[in-house]
CSV table of C-alpha atoms in Angstrom, one decimal:
chain,number,residue,atom,x,y,z
A,14,GLU,CA,37.6,-51.3,38.3
A,15,HIS,CA,41.2,-52.5,37.9
A,16,GLU,CA,40.2,-54.7,34.8
A,17,ARG,CA,38.3,-51.7,33.4
A,18,VAL,CA,41.4,-49.5,33.7
A,19,ILE,CA,43.5,-52.2,32.0
A,20,ALA,CA,41.0,-52.5,29.1
A,21,ARG,CA,40.9,-48.7,28.7
A,22,PHE,CA,44.7,-48.5,28.7
A,23,GLY,CA,44.9,-51.2,26.0
A,24,GLU,CA,42.4,-49.4,23.8
A,25,LEU,CA,44.3,-46.1,24.1
A,26,ASP,CA,47.6,-47.8,23.4
A,27,ARG,CA,46.2,-49.4,20.2
A,28,ARG,CA,44.8,-46.0,19.1
A,29,ALA,CA,48.1,-44.3,19.8
A,30,ILE,CA,50.0,-46.9,17.7
A,31,LYS,CA,47.6,-46.5,14.8
A,32,MET,CA,47.7,-42.7,15.0
A,33,ALA,CA,51.5,-42.7,15.0
A,34,ALA,CA,51.5,-44.8,11.8
A,35,ASP,CA,48.9,-42.5,10.2
A,36,VAL,CA,51.1,-39.4,11.0
A,37,VAL,CA,54.1,-41.0,9.3
A,38,VAL,CA,52.0,-41.9,6.2
A,39,ALA,CA,50.6,-38.3,6.1
A,40,ARG,CA,54.1,-36.7,6.3
A,41,LEU,CA,55.4,-39.0,3.5
A,42,CYS,CA,52.4,-38.3,1.3
A,43,ALA,CA,52.9,-34.6,1.7
A,44,ASN,CA,56.4,-35.0,0.2
A,45,LEU,CA,55.2,-36.8,-2.9
A,46,PRO,CA,55.7,-35.0,-6.2
A,47,GLN,CA,52.7,-33.7,-8.0
A,48,VAL,CA,51.9,-35.1,-11.4
A,49,ARG,CA,51.1,-32.3,-13.9
A,50,ASP,CA,49.6,-32.4,-17.4
A,51,THR,CA,52.7,-30.6,-18.8
A,52,GLN,CA,55.2,-33.0,-17.2
A,53,VAL,CA,58.8,-32.5,-18.5
A,54,ALA,CA,59.8,-35.8,-20.2
A,55,SER,CA,63.4,-35.4,-19.2
A,56,SER,CA,62.6,-35.1,-15.4
A,57,GLU,CA,62.7,-38.1,-13.1
A,58,LEU,CA,58.9,-38.1,-12.8
A,59,GLY,CA,58.5,-37.8,-16.6
A,60,VAL,CA,60.8,-40.8,-17.1
A,61,LEU,CA,58.8,-42.9,-14.7
A,62,GLU,CA,55.4,-41.7,-16.2
A,63,ARG,CA,56.6,-42.6,-19.7
A,64,GLU,CA,57.8,-46.0,-18.4
A,65,LEU,CA,54.4,-46.7,-16.7
A,66,LYS,CA,52.6,-46.1,-20.0
A,67,LYS,CA,54.7,-48.5,-22.0
A,68,GLN,CA,53.2,-51.9,-23.1
A,69,ARG,CA,56.5,-53.5,-24.2
A,70,ARG,CA,60.3,-52.9,-24.3
A,71,LEU,CA,60.4,-51.9,-20.7
A,72,LYS,CA,63.6,-50.7,-19.2
A,73,PRO,CA,65.5,-53.1,-16.9
A,74,VAL,CA,64.7,-52.3,-13.2
A,75,ARG,CA,68.4,-51.5,-12.5
A,76,LYS,CA,68.5,-49.0,-15.4
A,77,LEU,CA,65.2,-47.3,-14.4
A,78,LEU,CA,66.2,-46.9,-10.7
A,79,ALA,CA,69.5,-45.4,-11.8
A,80,GLU,CA,67.6,-42.7,-13.8
A,81,ILE,CA,65.3,-41.7,-10.9
A,82,PRO,CA,67.5,-41.7,-7.7
A,83,GLY,CA,65.9,-38.7,-6.2
A,84,LEU,CA,62.4,-39.8,-7.0
A,85,LEU,CA,63.0,-43.3,-5.6
A,86,THR,CA,63.6,-42.1,-2.1
A,87,ARG,CA,60.5,-39.9,-2.1
A,88,LEU,CA,58.2,-42.7,-3.4
A,89,ALA,CA,59.8,-45.4,-1.3
A,90,PRO,CA,61.6,-43.9,1.7
A,91,CYS,CA,62.0,-47.4,3.2
A,92,ILE,CA,63.1,-50.3,0.9
A,93,LEU,CA,63.1,-54.0,2.0
A,94,MET,CA,65.7,-55.9,0.0
A,95,SER,CA,67.9,-58.9,0.4
A,96,PRO,CA,71.7,-58.3,0.0
A,97,LEU,CA,71.5,-60.0,-3.4
A,98,SER,CA,68.7,-57.7,-4.6
A,99,VAL,CA,70.7,-54.7,-3.5
A,100,ALA,CA,73.6,-55.8,-5.8
A,101,GLN,CA,71.2,-56.7,-8.6
A,102,TYR,CA,69.0,-53.6,-8.7
A,103,LEU,CA,71.0,-50.7,-7.2
A,104,GLY,CA,74.0,-49.4,-9.0
A,105,ARG,CA,77.2,-48.5,-7.2
A,106,ALA,CA,76.8,-44.8,-8.0
A,107,GLY,CA,73.0,-44.8,-7.4
A,108,THR,CA,70.8,-44.2,-4.4
A,109,ARG,CA,72.4,-43.5,-1.0
A,110,PHE,CA,70.5,-44.4,2.2
A,111,ASP,CA,70.6,-42.7,5.6
A,112,LEU,CA,70.4,-46.0,7.4
A,113,VAL,CA,71.0,-49.7,6.5
A,114,VAL,CA,69.5,-52.3,8.9
A,115,PHE,CA,70.3,-56.0,8.8
A,116,ASP,CA,67.9,-58.3,10.6
A,117,GLU,CA,69.0,-61.8,11.5
A,118,ALA,CA,72.6,-60.5,10.9
A,119,SER,CA,74.1,-63.7,12.2
A,120,GLN,CA,72.8,-65.5,9.1
A,121,ILE,CA,74.4,-63.0,6.6
A,122,PRO,CA,78.0,-63.6,5.5
A,123,MET,CA,80.2,-60.5,5.2
A,124,TRP,CA,80.7,-60.8,1.4
A,125,ASP,CA,76.9,-60.5,0.9
A,126,ALA,CA,76.6,-57.6,3.3
A,127,VAL,CA,79.4,-55.3,2.2
A,128,GLY,CA,77.6,-54.0,-0.9
A,129,ALA,CA,74.6,-52.8,1.1
A,130,ILE,CA,76.8,-51.3,3.8
A,131,GLY,CA,78.6,-49.2,1.2
A,132,ARG,CA,75.3,-47.7,0.1
A,133,GLY,CA,74.4,-46.3,3.6
A,134,GLN,CA,75.5,-43.5,5.9
A,135,SER,CA,74.8,-45.5,9.1
A,136,LEU,CA,74.5,-49.2,10.0
A,137,VAL,CA,72.4,-51.2,12.5
A,138,CYS,CA,73.0,-55.0,12.8
A,139,VAL,CA,70.3,-56.9,14.6
A,140,GLY,CA,71.0,-60.5,15.4
A,141,ASP,CA,72.0,-63.1,17.9
A,142,SER,CA,75.6,-64.4,17.9
A,143,ARG,CA,74.4,-67.5,19.8
A,144,GLN,CA,72.4,-68.7,16.8
A,145,LEU,CA,73.9,-71.0,14.2
A,146,PRO,CA,76.1,-69.2,11.7
A,147,PRO,CA,75.4,-69.4,7.9
A,148,THR,CA,76.7,-72.6,6.4
A,149,THR,CA,79.9,-72.5,4.4
A,150,PHE,CA,79.7,-76.1,3.3
A,151,PHE,CA,79.0,-75.5,-0.4
A,152,GLN,CA,81.5,-72.6,-0.5
A,153,ARG,CA,84.3,-75.0,0.7
A,154,MET,CA,83.3,-77.5,-1.9
A,155,ASP,CA,83.7,-74.9,-4.7
A,156,GLN,CA,87.1,-73.6,-3.3
A,157,GLY,CA,88.6,-77.0,-2.8
A,158,ASP,CA,91.5,-77.5,-0.4
A,159,GLU,CA,93.6,-74.6,-1.6
A,160,VAL,CA,93.9,-71.8,1.0
A,161,GLN,CA,96.0,-68.7,0.4
A,162,ASP,CA,97.9,-67.7,3.5
A,163,ASP,CA,98.1,-64.0,2.5
A,164,MET,CA,94.3,-63.6,2.3
A,165,PRO,CA,92.5,-62.2,5.4
A,166,GLU,CA,90.0,-64.6,6.7
A,167,ASP,CA,86.4,-63.3,6.9
A,168,LEU,CA,84.4,-64.0,10.1
A,169,GLU,CA,81.3,-66.1,9.8
A,170,SER,CA,78.8,-63.3,9.7
A,171,VAL,CA,78.4,-59.5,9.4
A,172,LEU,CA,77.3,-59.6,13.1
A,173,ASP,CA,80.6,-61.1,14.1
A,174,GLU,CA,82.5,-58.6,12.0
A,175,CYS,CA,80.7,-55.6,13.6
A,176,GLY,CA,81.5,-57.0,17.0
A,177,ALA,CA,85.2,-57.5,16.1
A,178,ALA,CA,85.3,-53.9,14.8
A,179,GLY,CA,84.2,-52.5,18.1
A,180,LEU,CA,80.9,-51.1,17.1
A,181,PRO,CA,78.7,-50.0,20.1
A,182,ARG,CA,76.4,-52.8,21.3
A,183,MET,CA,73.0,-52.8,22.8
A,184,HIS,CA,71.4,-55.9,24.4
A,185,LEU,CA,67.7,-56.7,24.4
A,186,ASP,CA,66.7,-57.8,27.9
A,187,TRP,CA,63.0,-58.4,27.5
A,188,HIS,CA,61.4,-61.4,25.8
A,189,TYR,CA,57.7,-61.6,24.9
A,190,ARG,CA,57.8,-65.4,25.9
A,191,SER,CA,56.4,-66.7,22.6
A,192,ARG,CA,52.9,-67.3,24.1
A,193,HIS,CA,54.4,-69.5,26.8
A,194,GLU,CA,57.4,-68.9,29.0
A,195,SER,CA,58.7,-72.5,28.8
A,196,LEU,CA,59.7,-71.9,25.2
A,197,ILE,CA,62.5,-69.5,26.1
A,198,THR,CA,63.3,-70.9,29.6
A,199,PHE,CA,65.9,-73.4,28.4
A,200,SER,CA,67.8,-70.9,26.2
A,201,ASN,CA,67.5,-68.2,28.9
A,202,HIS,CA,69.2,-70.5,31.4
A,203,HIS,CA,71.9,-72.1,29.2
A,204,TYR,CA,72.7,-69.3,26.7
A,205,TYR,CA,71.7,-66.0,28.3
A,206,GLN,CA,72.7,-66.5,31.9
A,207,ASN,CA,69.0,-65.9,33.0
A,208,ARG,CA,69.5,-62.3,31.9
A,209,LEU,CA,66.3,-62.1,29.8
A,210,LEU,CA,63.2,-60.8,31.5
A,211,THR,CA,60.2,-63.0,30.6
A,212,PHE,CA,56.5,-62.8,31.5
A,213,PRO,CA,54.8,-65.9,32.9
A,214,ALA,CA,51.9,-67.4,31.1
A,215,PRO,CA,48.4,-67.0,32.8
A,216,GLN,CA,48.4,-70.8,33.4
A,217,HIS,CA,51.4,-73.0,34.0
A,218,ARG,CA,50.1,-75.9,31.9
A,219,MET,CA,47.8,-75.3,28.9
A,220,PRO,CA,46.9,-77.7,26.1
A,221,GLY,CA,48.6,-76.8,22.9
A,222,LEU,CA,51.0,-74.3,24.5
A,223,GLY,CA,54.5,-74.6,25.9
A,224,VAL,CA,56.9,-77.5,25.8
A,225,ARG,CA,56.1,-81.1,26.6
A,226,CYS,CA,57.7,-84.5,26.0
A,227,VAL,CA,55.9,-87.0,23.9
A,228,GLN,CA,57.4,-90.5,23.5
A,229,VAL,CA,56.6,-92.0,20.1
A,230,PRO,CA,57.5,-95.7,19.2
A,231,GLY,CA,58.9,-94.5,15.8
A,232,VAL,CA,60.9,-96.7,13.5
A,233,TYR,CA,63.7,-95.4,11.3
A,234,ASP,CA,63.5,-96.9,7.8
A,235,ARG,CA,67.2,-97.1,7.2
A,236,ALA,CA,67.3,-99.2,4.1
A,237,GLY,CA,64.4,-97.7,2.3
A,238,SER,CA,63.0,-94.2,2.6
A,239,ARG,CA,65.5,-93.2,5.3
A,240,GLN,CA,62.6,-91.6,7.2
A,241,ASN,CA,60.9,-91.9,10.6
A,242,ARG,CA,57.4,-91.4,9.4
A,243,ILE,CA,55.6,-92.3,12.6
A,244,GLU,CA,57.6,-89.7,14.6
A,245,ALA,CA,57.3,-87.1,11.9
A,246,GLU,CA,53.5,-87.4,11.9
């Protein structure tokens, strides 16, 4: 009976998730503009319709998006872009967003992020400050050894900048254990002070899951390929 209740709950949970997504799609579709036979060519929808019918001499994406700022947010209320794409395709006076979200923010340097931040009303940075920061090796090679004392020094990532600016913080305390708890145990102990709540796997040891030590008599080909092929395989 207990297993039946669990299975029933799982089924209802999946249906609720799907229904919530369907409701969001229905609300967005209800907001879509209606295409009419007598579409005004100068309107944003008319500009897009004309561009879609072209076979050649298409407008650059940046110019097209600048001409349909209101229509863009109705057709694509959520846009997934890299910071470089934001600078490449969205003009400075173009579309404004309610919310800008950075995922893996510890890997995004501030000079890449500032353009996207300036185009939004609110900002959410999601990341882990205990991960390795983005490399500055090639940037240092380009700059040489000259350092200007009067220039403010950027922190390593936009996540660090947000922390230094005193933005409110929220910590995630649950971890989905990556199919086996042992994969997060080391990090939980050494980096997160055992603060993460994890879920034990059904079995302590399972073939193909978890962490195990395998000793391989590998040989490093120092003079030739500079590889340890046996260990890699």
